[in-house]
mmCIF file of C-alpha atoms and ligand atoms in Angstrom:
data_model
loop_
_atom_site.group_PDB
_atom_site.id
_atom_site.type_symbol
_atom_site.label_atom_id
_atom_site.label_comp_id
_atom_site.label_asym_id
_atom_site.label_seq_id
_atom_site.Cartn_x
_atom_site.Cartn_y
_atom_site.Cartn_z
ATOM 1 C CA UNK A 1 17.454 7.335 10.604
ATOM 2 C CA UNK A 2 18.151 11.071 10.778
ATOM 3 C CA UNK A 3 17.855 12.708 14.181
ATOM 4 C CA UNK A 4 14.972 14.891 13.011
ATOM 5 C CA UNK A 5 12.815 12.070 11.648
ATOM 6 C CA UNK A 6 9.347 11.773 13.152
ATOM 7 C CA UNK A 7 6.598 9.505 11.827
ATOM 8 C CA UNK A 8 3.989 12.187 12.557
ATOM 9 C CA UNK A 9 5.551 14.372 9.841
ATOM 10 C CA UNK A 10 4.838 11.761 7.178
ATOM 11 C CA UNK A 11 1.593 12.343 5.302
ATOM 12 C CA UNK A 12 -0.632 9.303 5.165
ATOM 13 C CA UNK A 13 -3.825 7.546 6.061
ATOM 14 C CA UNK A 14 -2.617 4.761 8.328
ATOM 15 C CA UNK A 15 -2.960 4.248 12.075
ATOM 16 C CA UNK A 16 0.010 3.219 14.193
ATOM 17 C CA UNK A 17 -1.733 -0.073 15.024
ATOM 18 C CA UNK A 18 -2.185 -0.765 11.315
ATOM 19 C CA UNK A 19 1.460 0.047 10.591
ATOM 20 C CA UNK A 20 2.659 -2.281 13.331
ATOM 21 C CA UNK A 21 0.418 -5.104 12.101
ATOM 22 C CA UNK A 22 1.735 -4.663 8.557
ATOM 23 C CA UNK A 23 5.271 -4.911 9.914
ATOM 24 C CA UNK A 24 4.515 -8.149 11.768
ATOM 25 C CA UNK A 25 3.095 -9.855 8.681
ATOM 26 C CA UNK A 26 5.885 -8.603 6.431
ATOM 27 C CA UNK A 27 8.318 -10.499 8.675
ATOM 28 C CA UNK A 28 6.212 -13.681 8.440
ATOM 29 C CA UNK A 29 5.628 -13.289 4.697
ATOM 30 C CA UNK A 30 9.306 -12.865 3.891
ATOM 31 C CA UNK A 31 9.717 -16.537 4.807
ATOM 32 C CA UNK A 32 7.840 -17.508 1.629
ATOM 33 C CA UNK A 33 8.552 -14.666 -0.822
ATOM 34 C CA UNK A 34 9.159 -10.972 -1.401
ATOM 35 C CA UNK A 35 7.158 -8.104 0.113
ATOM 36 C CA UNK A 36 5.419 -5.508 -2.089
ATOM 37 C CA UNK A 37 2.966 -2.684 -1.530
ATOM 38 C CA UNK A 38 0.671 -1.071 -4.083
ATOM 39 C CA UNK A 39 -0.117 2.552 -3.273
ATOM 40 C CA UNK A 40 2.797 4.155 -1.436
ATOM 41 C CA UNK A 41 1.629 7.796 -1.466
ATOM 42 C CA UNK A 42 4.237 9.579 0.708
ATOM 43 C CA UNK A 43 5.725 6.453 2.272
ATOM 44 C CA UNK A 44 4.077 6.103 5.676
ATOM 45 C CA UNK A 45 3.138 2.416 5.381
ATOM 46 C CA UNK A 46 6.393 1.775 3.526
ATOM 47 C CA UNK A 47 8.398 2.989 6.511
ATOM 48 C CA UNK A 48 6.708 0.535 8.873
ATOM 49 C CA UNK A 49 7.138 -2.341 6.419
ATOM 50 C CA UNK A 50 10.639 -1.496 5.202
ATOM 51 C CA UNK A 51 11.895 -1.284 8.783
ATOM 52 C CA UNK A 52 10.553 -4.800 9.311
ATOM 53 C CA UNK A 53 12.107 -6.042 6.077
ATOM 54 C CA UNK A 54 15.446 -4.399 6.910
ATOM 55 C CA UNK A 55 15.432 -6.231 10.233
ATOM 56 C CA UNK A 56 15.407 -9.463 8.235
ATOM 57 C CA UNK A 57 18.139 -8.226 5.880
ATOM 58 C CA UNK A 58 15.505 -7.910 3.122
ATOM 59 C CA UNK A 59 13.824 -5.207 1.014
ATOM 60 C CA UNK A 60 10.363 -3.834 0.356
ATOM 61 C CA UNK A 61 9.083 -3.128 -3.164
ATOM 62 C CA UNK A 62 6.906 0.007 -3.296
ATOM 63 C CA UNK A 63 4.746 0.382 -6.391
ATOM 64 C CA UNK A 64 2.942 3.642 -7.168
ATOM 65 C CA UNK A 65 2.500 5.949 -10.169
ATOM 66 C CA UNK A 66 2.740 8.786 -7.645
ATOM 67 C CA UNK A 67 0.018 10.786 -9.417
ATOM 68 C CA UNK A 68 -2.537 10.165 -6.677
ATOM 69 C CA UNK A 69 -5.719 8.131 -6.744
ATOM 70 C CA UNK A 70 -9.089 9.435 -7.895
ATOM 71 C CA UNK A 71 -10.015 10.605 -4.408
ATOM 72 C CA UNK A 72 -6.789 12.652 -4.146
ATOM 73 C CA UNK A 73 -7.391 14.750 -7.263
ATOM 74 C CA UNK A 74 -8.265 18.484 -7.127
ATOM 75 C CA UNK A 75 -11.831 19.130 -5.955
ATOM 76 C CA UNK A 76 -12.041 15.634 -4.412
ATOM 77 C CA UNK A 77 -12.248 14.795 -0.723
ATOM 78 C CA UNK A 78 -8.608 13.897 -0.105
ATOM 79 C CA UNK A 79 -6.848 16.535 -2.238
ATOM 80 C CA UNK A 80 -3.676 17.954 -0.640
ATOM 81 C CA UNK A 81 -2.234 21.057 -2.353
ATOM 82 C CA UNK A 82 1.201 20.323 -0.858
ATOM 83 C CA UNK A 83 1.675 17.368 -3.203
ATOM 84 C CA UNK A 84 0.625 19.295 -6.344
ATOM 85 C CA UNK A 85 3.339 19.854 -8.990
ATOM 86 C CA UNK A 86 2.534 23.112 -10.831
ATOM 87 C CA UNK A 87 4.860 22.359 -13.734
ATOM 88 C CA UNK A 88 3.434 18.882 -14.303
ATOM 89 C CA UNK A 89 -0.085 20.125 -13.560
ATOM 90 C CA UNK A 90 -0.499 16.910 -11.631
ATOM 91 C CA UNK A 91 0.005 15.397 -8.217
ATOM 92 C CA UNK A 92 3.544 14.175 -7.600
ATOM 93 C CA UNK A 93 4.097 12.334 -4.324
ATOM 94 C CA UNK A 94 7.440 10.855 -5.404
ATOM 95 C CA UNK A 95 9.623 13.684 -3.974
ATOM 96 C CA UNK A 96 7.770 13.336 -0.649
ATOM 97 C CA UNK A 97 8.155 9.560 -0.726
ATOM 98 C CA UNK A 98 11.915 9.746 -1.421
ATOM 99 C CA UNK A 99 12.458 12.359 1.247
ATOM 100 C CA UNK A 100 10.565 10.378 3.877
ATOM 101 C CA UNK A 101 12.337 7.105 3.046
ATOM 102 C CA UNK A 102 15.691 8.899 3.241
ATOM 103 C CA UNK A 103 14.803 10.626 6.512
ATOM 104 C CA UNK A 104 13.797 7.246 7.963
ATOM 105 C CA UNK A 105 17.178 5.830 6.925
ATOM 106 C CA UNK A 106 15.606 3.206 4.675
ATOM 107 C CA UNK A 107 16.920 4.018 1.178
ATOM 108 C CA UNK A 108 18.832 0.725 1.018
ATOM 109 C CA UNK A 109 15.780 -1.272 2.061
ATOM 110 C CA UNK A 110 13.221 0.185 -0.368
ATOM 111 C CA UNK A 111 12.888 -0.379 -4.109
ATOM 112 C CA UNK A 112 10.476 2.116 -5.674
ATOM 113 C CA UNK A 113 8.629 0.931 -8.759
ATOM 114 C CA UNK A 114 6.962 3.845 -10.560
ATOM 115 C CA UNK A 115 4.135 3.017 -12.921
ATOM 116 C CA UNK A 116 0.729 1.412 -13.360
ATOM 117 C CA UNK A 117 0.253 -1.637 -11.174
ATOM 118 C CA UNK A 118 -1.921 -3.529 -13.653
ATOM 119 C CA UNK A 119 0.795 -3.271 -16.334
ATOM 120 C CA UNK A 120 3.678 -4.147 -14.030
ATOM 121 C CA UNK A 121 1.710 -7.050 -12.551
ATOM 122 C CA UNK A 122 1.607 -8.672 -15.994
ATOM 123 C CA UNK A 123 5.411 -8.677 -16.200
ATOM 124 C CA UNK A 124 6.179 -9.514 -12.556
ATOM 125 C CA UNK A 125 7.585 -13.011 -12.128
ATOM 126 C CA UNK A 126 8.666 -13.308 -8.500
ATOM 127 C CA UNK A 127 6.755 -15.050 -5.722
ATOM 128 C CA UNK A 128 5.340 -12.710 -3.100
ATOM 129 C CA UNK A 129 5.115 -13.630 0.564
ATOM 130 C CA UNK A 130 3.360 -10.387 1.386
ATOM 131 C CA UNK A 131 1.210 -8.044 -0.708
ATOM 132 C CA UNK A 132 -0.305 -4.823 0.655
ATOM 133 C CA UNK A 133 -3.203 -3.536 -1.463
ATOM 134 C CA UNK A 134 -3.711 0.186 -0.876
ATOM 135 C CA UNK A 135 -3.915 1.698 -4.355
ATOM 136 C CA UNK A 136 -6.883 3.391 -6.015
ATOM 137 C CA UNK A 137 -10.149 2.923 -4.151
ATOM 138 C CA UNK A 138 -12.572 2.968 -7.081
ATOM 139 C CA UNK A 139 -13.976 -0.469 -7.906
ATOM 140 C CA UNK A 140 -12.172 -0.432 -11.250
ATOM 141 C CA UNK A 141 -8.762 0.375 -9.704
ATOM 142 C CA UNK A 142 -9.104 -1.907 -6.695
ATOM 143 C CA UNK A 143 -10.205 -4.841 -8.855
ATOM 144 C CA UNK A 144 -7.411 -4.254 -11.388
ATOM 145 C CA UNK A 145 -4.800 -4.296 -8.621
ATOM 146 C CA UNK A 146 -6.242 -7.477 -7.111
ATOM 147 C CA UNK A 147 -6.480 -9.276 -10.454
ATOM 148 C CA UNK A 148 -2.972 -8.280 -11.533
ATOM 149 C CA UNK A 149 -1.258 -9.228 -8.287
ATOM 150 C CA UNK A 150 -3.127 -11.717 -6.077
ATOM 151 C CA UNK A 151 -1.922 -14.599 -8.262
ATOM 152 C CA UNK A 152 1.690 -13.735 -7.440
ATOM 153 C CA UNK A 153 1.216 -14.528 -3.745
ATOM 154 C CA UNK A 154 2.808 -17.847 -2.794
ATOM 155 C CA UNK A 155 1.003 -20.474 -0.720
ATOM 156 C CA UNK A 156 1.239 -19.425 2.910
ATOM 157 C CA UNK A 157 1.850 -15.792 1.924
ATOM 158 C CA UNK A 158 -0.273 -12.854 3.028
ATOM 159 C CA UNK A 159 -2.632 -10.390 1.368
ATOM 160 C CA UNK A 160 -3.185 -7.222 3.399
ATOM 161 C CA UNK A 161 -6.029 -4.915 2.327
ATOM 162 C CA UNK A 162 -6.437 -1.389 3.684
ATOM 163 C CA UNK A 163 -9.629 0.661 4.079
ATOM 164 C CA UNK A 164 -11.940 -2.325 4.429
ATOM 165 C CA UNK A 165 -15.221 -0.889 5.726
ATOM 166 C CA UNK A 166 -18.084 -3.408 6.013
ATOM 167 C CA UNK A 167 -20.466 -0.535 6.802
ATOM 168 C CA UNK A 168 -20.715 1.937 3.869
ATOM 169 C CA UNK A 169 -21.241 4.763 6.397
ATOM 170 C CA UNK A 170 -17.586 4.357 7.423
ATOM 171 C CA UNK A 171 -16.034 4.600 3.961
ATOM 172 C CA UNK A 172 -16.044 3.494 0.332
ATOM 173 C CA UNK A 173 -16.864 -0.095 -0.489
ATOM 174 C CA UNK A 174 -14.359 -1.298 -3.134
ATOM 175 C CA UNK A 175 -11.648 -2.538 -0.713
ATOM 176 C CA UNK A 176 -14.352 -4.412 1.221
ATOM 177 C CA UNK A 177 -15.702 -5.896 -2.024
ATOM 178 C CA UNK A 178 -12.218 -7.006 -3.068
ATOM 179 C CA UNK A 179 -11.738 -8.587 0.342
ATOM 180 C CA UNK A 180 -15.009 -10.507 -0.099
ATOM 181 C CA UNK A 181 -13.958 -11.548 -3.591
ATOM 182 C CA UNK A 182 -10.686 -12.958 -2.241
ATOM 183 C CA UNK A 183 -12.474 -14.846 0.554
ATOM 184 C CA UNK A 184 -15.169 -16.183 -1.803
ATOM 185 C CA UNK A 185 -12.507 -17.416 -4.232
ATOM 186 C CA UNK A 186 -11.587 -20.064 -1.665
ATOM 187 C CA UNK A 187 -7.922 -19.135 -2.138
ATOM 188 C CA UNK A 188 -7.637 -16.989 0.989
ATOM 189 C CA UNK A 189 -8.700 -17.095 4.631
ATOM 190 C CA UNK A 190 -8.927 -14.087 6.943
ATOM 191 C CA UNK A 191 -6.532 -14.404 9.836
ATOM 192 C CA UNK A 192 -6.276 -10.933 11.373
ATOM 193 C CA UNK A 193 -7.693 -7.393 11.446
ATOM 194 C CA UNK A 194 -7.065 -4.060 13.138
ATOM 195 C CA UNK A 195 -8.934 -0.829 12.375
ATOM 196 C CA UNK A 196 -9.593 -0.972 8.599
ATOM 197 C CA UNK A 197 -6.662 -3.306 7.841
ATOM 198 C CA UNK A 198 -7.517 -6.936 7.054
ATOM 199 C CA UNK A 199 -4.930 -9.702 6.715
ATOM 200 C CA UNK A 200 -5.704 -12.749 4.574
ATOM 201 C CA UNK A 201 -3.499 -15.797 4.097
ATOM 202 C CA UNK A 202 -3.145 -17.701 0.816
ATOM 203 C CA UNK A 203 -4.240 -21.300 1.352
HETATM 204 MG MG1 LIG B 1 -5.337 3.340 2.587
#
């Protein structure tokens, strides 16, 4: 870690309690498979999880197209002009992600996968012990991520879902709906929660 690194400088939408809970379940999940997150943005959650993985001598896979989700686009609620690439005429969070991972001293513990999660999920062939779902928050995107990846979680592994708001007044519903879908499938049981982060375990 560089002397100047400070977590507060990393853009993101994650509380410290949520980051620490992710880290705890990454450690447990690595006993049964690899750890992967969908939706890295600028790397805040990745830093918590990759530190935990590094402590076990393991790595974290970080999947994102780095073009931002629907809600991050210009004129939407969560647009941030600092991640806009004028030349590409698109959001590009990858330079921010790389910088933050480097500043946190975690380059050797993070494997960035850049692309569409639903396409990569079709080709993925490695058991996951931990999956963090935090990609696009439209119903279409959240469902596509769940359908492409939940089947890769090994028995005993964990599915973490961010931005789960049972009350629509608190936030958008798709992550909550996906959480309900997972529970109703009979394949997962909820075992933990802090703020809007829910942890399910594959039965
Ligand atoms: Mg989130």
